Amino acid sequence: KSPWRKGLEKAMASQRNAKNQDKYVTLVEKLINKNLSPVEHKFIVRILLQDIRVGISLKNILGYLNPHAMEIYNSFNNLRDTCARLSDPQYVRLLKATVEKNAMEIMESNRNIWMTPSTFPAVIQKT
């Protein structure tokens, strides 16, 4: 066995049972032995180590999908549920309607605070 295979088997021994370990090692060796670029190899290793850093945060990715996606993710703490909800057109429509209604209520309350009704009668001037 190659040193690479021995190291990989040792690393995977704690995570997988011996029966499936050979299958995973063979799969990884096939990936590593392919004629891939260094960048592709780097991402294969990162995927295997579950350490993918691409320079984009989850907040930015979710913000691109929907302005309220991060709020949904924070309330459920589950990316699968968040994506399922955002892919449901009815949920997105209801979310948008709720946000618009809340915004209108806030604007109306601000208008009442800052624009108190006048006690003076309106006068139309002739020009």
Rosetta silent file (secondary structure, phi, psi, omega in degrees, C-alpha in Angstrom):
SEQUENCE: KSPWRKGLEKAMASQRNAKNQDKYVTLVEKLINKNLSPVEHKFIVRILLQDIRVGISLKNILGYLNPHAMEIYNSFNNLRDTCARLSDPQYVRLLKATVEKNAMEIMESNRNIWMTPSTFPAVIQKT
SCORE:     score description
SCORE:     0.000 S_00000001
   1 L     0.000  143.878  179.493    0.000    0.000    0.000 S_00000001
   2 L   -74.271  158.156  176.802    1.128    3.502   -0.792 S_00000001
   3 H   -60.446  -34.085  178.261    1.823    5.999    2.020 S_00000001
   4 H   -61.301  -46.691 -178.636   -1.101    8.049    0.716 S_00000001
   5 H   -65.739  -41.662  179.190   -3.478    5.082    1.056 S_00000001
   6 H   -61.760  -43.739  179.212   -2.191    4.189    4.532 S_00000001
   7 H   -65.051  -40.366  179.953   -2.653    7.762    5.722 S_00000001
   8 H   -66.680  -41.692  177.992   -6.116    7.976    4.193 S_00000001
   9 H   -63.049  -40.464  179.639   -7.171    4.668    5.757 S_00000001
  10 H   -64.631  -41.688 -179.473   -5.899    5.829    9.137 S_00000001
  11 H   -67.851  -35.766 -176.393   -7.767    9.127    8.871 S_00000001
  12 H   -86.792  -13.658 -175.946  -11.002    7.475    7.802 S_00000001
  13 H   -59.950  -36.186 -178.312  -10.819    4.595   10.294 S_00000001
  14 L   -75.690  -18.892 -175.161  -12.352    6.623   13.068 S_00000001
  15 L  -100.813  -27.811 -173.868  -15.254    7.797   10.890 S_00000001
  16 L  -129.921  155.366  177.931  -16.299    4.756    8.903 S_00000001
  17 L   -76.560  163.551 -173.247  -16.529    1.042    9.514 S_00000001
  18 H   -64.891  -29.503 -177.228  -13.943   -1.269    7.943 S_00000001
  19 H   -65.252  -43.609 -178.515  -16.397   -2.729    5.415 S_00000001
  20 H   -87.731  -13.732 -175.049  -17.060    0.601    3.667 S_00000001
  21 H   -60.669  -42.702 -178.919  -13.573    2.015    4.232 S_00000001
  22 H   -62.665  -38.742  179.449  -12.044    0.241    1.233 S_00000001
  23 H   -63.592  -43.924  179.838  -14.784    1.568   -1.048 S_00000001
  24 H   -67.071  -41.153 -179.882  -14.177    5.175    0.080 S_00000001
  25 H   -63.545  -42.314  178.838  -10.398    4.866   -0.208 S_00000001
  26 H   -62.272  -42.918  178.781  -10.706    3.506   -3.746 S_00000001
  27 H   -62.391  -44.653  179.843  -13.022    6.362   -4.718 S_00000001
  28 H   -65.410  -41.104  178.161  -10.674    8.978   -3.287 S_00000001
  29 H   -61.442  -39.179  177.558   -7.670    7.402   -5.031 S_00000001
  30 H   -62.623  -42.061  178.448   -9.525    7.557   -8.350 S_00000001
  31 H   -64.325  -43.704 -176.776  -10.229   11.248   -7.798 S_00000001
  32 H   -69.455  -35.710 -176.760   -6.652   12.026   -6.800 S_00000001
  33 H   -80.064   -7.142  177.180   -5.117   10.047   -9.687 S_00000001
  34 L   -69.166  158.466  179.598   -7.173   11.872  -12.331 S_00000001
  35 L   -82.573   79.634 -178.082   -5.442   14.470  -14.438 S_00000001
  36 L  -110.071  158.949  177.319   -6.810   17.470  -12.544 S_00000001
  37 L   -74.878  163.429  177.549   -5.445   20.944  -12.035 S_00000001
  38 H   -58.996  -35.485  179.522   -3.994   21.952   -8.653 S_00000001
  39 H   -66.415  -41.486  178.517   -7.085   24.068   -7.942 S_00000001
  40 H   -64.692  -40.398  176.597   -9.380   21.092   -8.607 S_00000001
  41 H   -62.711  -40.362 -179.903   -7.258   18.912   -6.311 S_00000001
  42 H   -59.722  -43.747 -178.314   -7.416   21.605   -3.630 S_00000001
  43 H   -72.647  -30.871  174.675  -11.213   21.635   -3.730 S_00000001
  44 H   -63.546  -44.910  179.008  -11.428   17.832   -3.673 S_00000001
  45 H   -64.909  -41.426  179.117   -9.297   17.791   -0.527 S_00000001
  46 H   -64.019  -38.621  177.445  -11.348   20.605    1.010 S_00000001
  47 H   -64.494  -43.300  179.313  -14.581   18.744    0.268 S_00000001
  48 H   -64.259  -37.130  179.568  -13.181   15.595    1.855 S_00000001
  49 H   -85.837   -4.598 -177.145  -12.044   17.542    4.899 S_00000001
  50 L    55.799   44.335 -179.237  -15.298   19.538    4.903 S_00000001
  51 L  -130.489   64.087 -176.763  -13.269   22.734    5.003 S_00000001
  52 L   -90.455  117.213  176.517  -14.491   24.651    1.977 S_00000001
  53 L  -121.793  113.339 -178.626  -13.471   28.299    2.011 S_00000001
  54 L  -115.469    3.837  176.979  -14.404   30.187   -1.124 S_00000001
  55 L    84.927    9.842  178.311  -14.296   33.746    0.209 S_00000001
  56 L  -125.715  129.109 -179.152  -18.065   34.207    0.308 S_00000001
  57 L   -82.631  162.399  177.347  -19.976   34.064    3.559 S_00000001
  58 H   -60.600  -37.060  179.476  -23.292   32.310    4.039 S_00000001
  59 H   -59.951  -42.887  179.875  -24.865   35.709    4.691 S_00000001
  60 H   -67.825  -41.109 -179.415  -23.804   36.973    1.246 S_00000001
  61 H   -65.967  -46.487  179.697  -25.000   33.846   -0.550 S_00000001
  62 H   -66.917  -36.400  177.137  -28.382   33.850    1.193 S_00000001
  63 H   -62.492  -31.811  176.790  -28.724   37.602    0.664 S_00000001
  64 H   -68.580  -37.489 -179.451  -28.306   37.022   -3.059 S_00000001
  65 H   -69.057  -45.516 -177.334  -31.136   34.469   -3.033 S_00000001
  66 L  -161.300  138.343 -179.071  -33.574   36.608   -1.056 S_00000001
  67 L   -60.449  -22.507 -177.067  -33.200   39.727    1.104 S_00000001
  68 L  -105.790    9.585 -175.584  -34.926   37.908    3.994 S_00000001
  69 H   -64.717  -38.561 -178.691  -33.136   34.560    3.610 S_00000001
  70 H   -66.300  -36.891  176.202  -30.720   35.153    6.488 S_00000001
  71 H   -63.344  -41.988  178.866  -33.621   35.918    8.838 S_00000001
  72 H   -64.309  -44.451  179.587  -35.318   32.680    7.781 S_00000001
  73 H   -61.662  -43.280 -179.873  -32.073   30.745    8.235 S_00000001
  74 H   -64.708  -31.317 -179.495  -31.526   32.243   11.703 S_00000001
  75 H   -77.623  -28.985 -178.437  -35.046   31.294   12.791 S_00000001
  76 H  -105.302  -24.137 -175.966  -34.751   27.658   11.656 S_00000001
  77 L    53.147   37.976 -179.684  -30.953   27.072   11.771 S_00000001
  78 L  -145.672  114.537 -177.241  -31.393   24.632    8.920 S_00000001
  79 H   -66.706  -35.304  179.530  -30.158   25.384    5.416 S_00000001
  80 H   -63.547  -45.375  178.661  -32.357   22.695    3.844 S_00000001
  81 H   -65.191  -39.460  179.224  -35.533   24.174    5.372 S_00000001
  82 H   -61.433  -48.164 -179.898  -34.468   27.678    4.390 S_00000001
  83 H   -65.667  -37.070  178.226  -33.903   26.680    0.764 S_00000001
  84 H   -63.933  -42.927  179.213  -37.154   24.705    0.684 S_00000001
  85 H   -66.309  -41.229 -179.103  -39.106   27.713    1.935 S_00000001
  86 H   -71.496  -20.596  177.926  -37.411   30.085   -0.498 S_00000001
  87 H   -87.460   -7.898  177.767  -38.150   27.756   -3.411 S_00000001
  88 L   -87.277  110.971 -176.780  -41.879   27.746   -2.544 S_00000001
  89 H   -61.656  -32.610 -179.847  -43.472   30.592   -4.577 S_00000001
  90 H   -68.194  -41.392  178.602  -46.474   30.814   -2.265 S_00000001
  91 H   -64.053  -42.732  179.975  -44.259   31.256    0.816 S_00000001
  92 H   -64.391  -40.190  178.669  -42.191   33.943   -0.941 S_00000001
  93 H   -63.614  -44.296  178.608  -45.385   35.743   -2.026 S_00000001
  94 H   -66.057  -38.978  177.716  -46.755   35.693    1.531 S_00000001
  95 H   -62.219  -44.446  179.585  -43.404   36.834    2.926 S_00000001
  96 H   -63.838  -42.553  179.296  -43.286   39.739    0.488 S_00000001
  97 H   -64.128  -40.322  178.817  -46.870   40.751    1.324 S_00000001
  98 H   -64.788  -43.259  179.696  -46.147   40.621    5.051 S_00000001
  99 H   -64.038  -42.344  179.122  -43.009   42.721    4.678 S_00000001
 100 H   -64.753  -40.511  178.989  -44.866   45.309    2.561 S_00000001
 101 H   -63.785  -44.549  178.720  -47.728   45.462    5.090 S_00000001
 102 H   -63.429  -39.106  178.971  -45.286   45.960    7.977 S_00000001
 103 H   -64.938  -41.017  178.404  -43.446   48.675    6.038 S_00000001
 104 H   -64.811  -40.722  178.323  -46.721   50.516    5.345 S_00000001
 105 H   -63.497  -40.152  178.424  -47.709   50.329    9.024 S_00000001
 106 H   -66.262  -43.385  179.015  -44.320   51.740   10.062 S_00000001
 107 H   -62.481  -41.474 -179.610  -44.571   54.557    7.509 S_00000001
 108 H   -65.203  -42.067  179.577  -48.086   55.391    8.691 S_00000001
 109 H   -67.493  -37.024  176.692  -47.048   55.484   12.345 S_00000001
 110 H   -66.033  -38.673  178.465  -44.046   57.690   11.476 S_00000001
 111 H   -62.150  -42.028  179.431  -46.302   60.016    9.492 S_00000001
 112 H   -66.032  -32.940  179.914  -48.612   60.400   12.513 S_00000001
 113 H   -73.434  -47.790 -172.135  -45.662   61.174   14.775 S_00000001
 114 H   -88.955  -23.841 -177.863  -43.909   63.719   12.539 S_00000001
 115 L  -116.883   77.799  179.380  -46.839   65.248   10.708 S_00000001
 116 L   -68.811  146.277 -179.362  -49.333   66.303   13.333 S_00000001
 117 L   -63.412  141.498 -179.717  -52.618   67.577   11.940 S_00000001
 118 L   -82.001  145.838  176.769  -52.781   71.340   11.541 S_00000001
 119 L   -93.278   -8.116 -179.751  -55.399   73.394   13.402 S_00000001
 120 L   -87.040  140.310  178.338  -55.299   76.148   10.759 S_00000001
 121 L   -71.981  151.399  178.502  -57.782   76.006    7.873 S_00000001
 122 L   -76.328  138.313 -179.442  -56.440   75.563    4.361 S_00000001
 123 L  -123.061  130.258  177.244  -56.488   78.736    2.246 S_00000001
 124 L  -101.541  124.242 -177.625  -56.402   78.764   -1.527 S_00000001
 125 L   -96.262  144.216  177.203  -54.800   81.888   -2.919 S_00000001
 126 L   -87.006  140.416  178.477  -55.750   83.416   -6.268 S_00000001
 127 L  -114.707    0.000    0.000  -52.907   84.039   -8.653 S_00000001
